[in-house]
Amino acid sequence: MLDDCKGDRLEEVLAVFSSAVLKKMAAAASEAEGEHPTIAEQLALENRGYGGER
């Protein structure tokens, strides 16, 4: 899959992947605390899907 990715496209793929990992880690940390997440946190962790057509 990544064989065709070069330059800007590779950077975009890596940015999307790292963003997904950070969101997952933030959500796990929030759950571990046992507190209700703030509205800002809920919006930041909201799954909006990937809308890019590439």
PDB file of C-alpha atoms in Angstrom:
ATOM      1  CA  MET A   1       0.000   0.000   0.000  1.00  0.00           C
ATOM      2  CA  LEU A   2       2.705   2.480   0.927  1.00  0.00           C
ATOM      3  CA  ASP A   3       4.844   1.523  -2.078  1.00  0.00           C
ATOM      4  CA  ASP A   4       2.957   4.045  -4.232  1.00  0.00           C
ATOM      5  CA  CYS A   5       3.180   6.836  -1.665  1.00  0.00           C
ATOM      6  CA  LYS A   6       5.922   9.374  -2.242  1.00  0.00           C
ATOM      7  CA  GLY A   7       6.572  12.934  -1.156  1.00  0.00           C
ATOM      8  CA  ASP A   8       3.502  14.881  -0.065  1.00  0.00           C
ATOM      9  CA  ARG A   9       1.214  11.846  -0.260  1.00  0.00           C
ATOM     10  CA  LEU A  10       3.432   9.871   2.105  1.00  0.00           C
ATOM     11  CA  GLU A  11       3.486  12.791   4.540  1.00  0.00           C
ATOM     12  CA  GLU A  12      -0.315  12.977   4.403  1.00  0.00           C
ATOM     13  CA  VAL A  13      -0.689   9.250   5.095  1.00  0.00           C
ATOM     14  CA  LEU A  14       1.737   9.442   8.014  1.00  0.00           C
ATOM     15  CA  ALA A  15      -0.050  12.510   9.433  1.00  0.00           C
ATOM     16  CA  VAL A  16      -3.446  10.774   9.309  1.00  0.00           C
ATOM     17  CA  PHE A  17      -2.006   7.646  10.914  1.00  0.00           C
ATOM     18  CA  SER A  18      -0.229   9.544  13.700  1.00  0.00           C
ATOM     19  CA  SER A  19      -3.378  11.565  14.364  1.00  0.00           C
ATOM     20  CA  ALA A  20      -5.387   8.356  14.739  1.00  0.00           C
ATOM     21  CA  VAL A  21      -2.824   6.920  17.158  1.00  0.00           C
ATOM     22  CA  LEU A  22      -2.797  10.106  19.252  1.00  0.00           C
ATOM     23  CA  LYS A  23      -6.603  10.163  19.405  1.00  0.00           C
ATOM     24  CA  LYS A  24      -6.678   6.539  20.530  1.00  0.00           C
ATOM     25  CA  MET A  25      -4.079   7.171  23.238  1.00  0.00           C
ATOM     26  CA  ALA A  26      -5.896  10.300  24.464  1.00  0.00           C
ATOM     27  CA  ALA A  27      -9.204   8.421  24.605  1.00  0.00           C
ATOM     28  CA  ALA A  28      -7.609   5.571  26.558  1.00  0.00           C
ATOM     29  CA  ALA A  29      -6.048   7.993  29.039  1.00  0.00           C
ATOM     30  CA  SER A  30      -9.372   9.764  29.479  1.00  0.00           C
ATOM     31  CA  GLU A  31     -11.171   6.467  30.139  1.00  0.00           C
ATOM     32  CA  ALA A  32      -8.515   5.389  32.642  1.00  0.00           C
ATOM     33  CA  GLU A  33      -9.105   8.520  34.721  1.00  0.00           C
ATOM     34  CA  GLY A  34     -12.766   7.603  35.105  1.00  0.00           C
ATOM     35  CA  GLU A  35     -13.921  11.201  34.752  1.00  0.00           C
ATOM     36  CA  HIS A  36     -16.320  12.614  32.194  1.00  0.00           C
ATOM     37  CA  PRO A  37     -14.451  14.154  29.250  1.00  0.00           C
ATOM     38  CA  THR A  38     -14.781  17.871  28.618  1.00  0.00           C
ATOM     39  CA  ILE A  39     -16.720  19.105  25.602  1.00  0.00           C
ATOM     40  CA  ALA A  40     -13.478  20.108  23.880  1.00  0.00           C
ATOM     41  CA  GLU A  41     -12.111  16.625  24.452  1.00  0.00           C
ATOM     42  CA  GLN A  42     -15.290  15.040  23.078  1.00  0.00           C
ATOM     43  CA  LEU A  43     -15.091  17.156  19.932  1.00  0.00           C
ATOM     44  CA  ALA A  44     -11.387  16.453  19.458  1.00  0.00           C
ATOM     45  CA  LEU A  45     -11.883  12.696  19.806  1.00  0.00           C
ATOM     46  CA  GLU A  46     -15.021  12.566  17.647  1.00  0.00           C
ATOM     47  CA  ASN A  47     -14.700  10.097  14.796  1.00  0.00           C
ATOM     48  CA  ARG A  48     -15.377  12.059  11.633  1.00  0.00           C
ATOM     49  CA  GLY A  49     -13.997   9.445   9.267  1.00  0.00           C
ATOM     50  CA  TYR A  50     -11.701  10.138   6.390  1.00  0.00           C
ATOM     51  CA  GLY A  51     -13.376  12.267   3.746  1.00  0.00           C
ATOM     52  CA  GLY A  52     -10.471  12.602   1.371  1.00  0.00           C
ATOM     53  CA  GLU A  53     -10.810  11.073  -2.048  1.00  0.00           C
ATOM     54  CA  ARG A  54      -7.437   9.719  -3.110  1.00  0.00           C
TER      55      ARG A  54
END
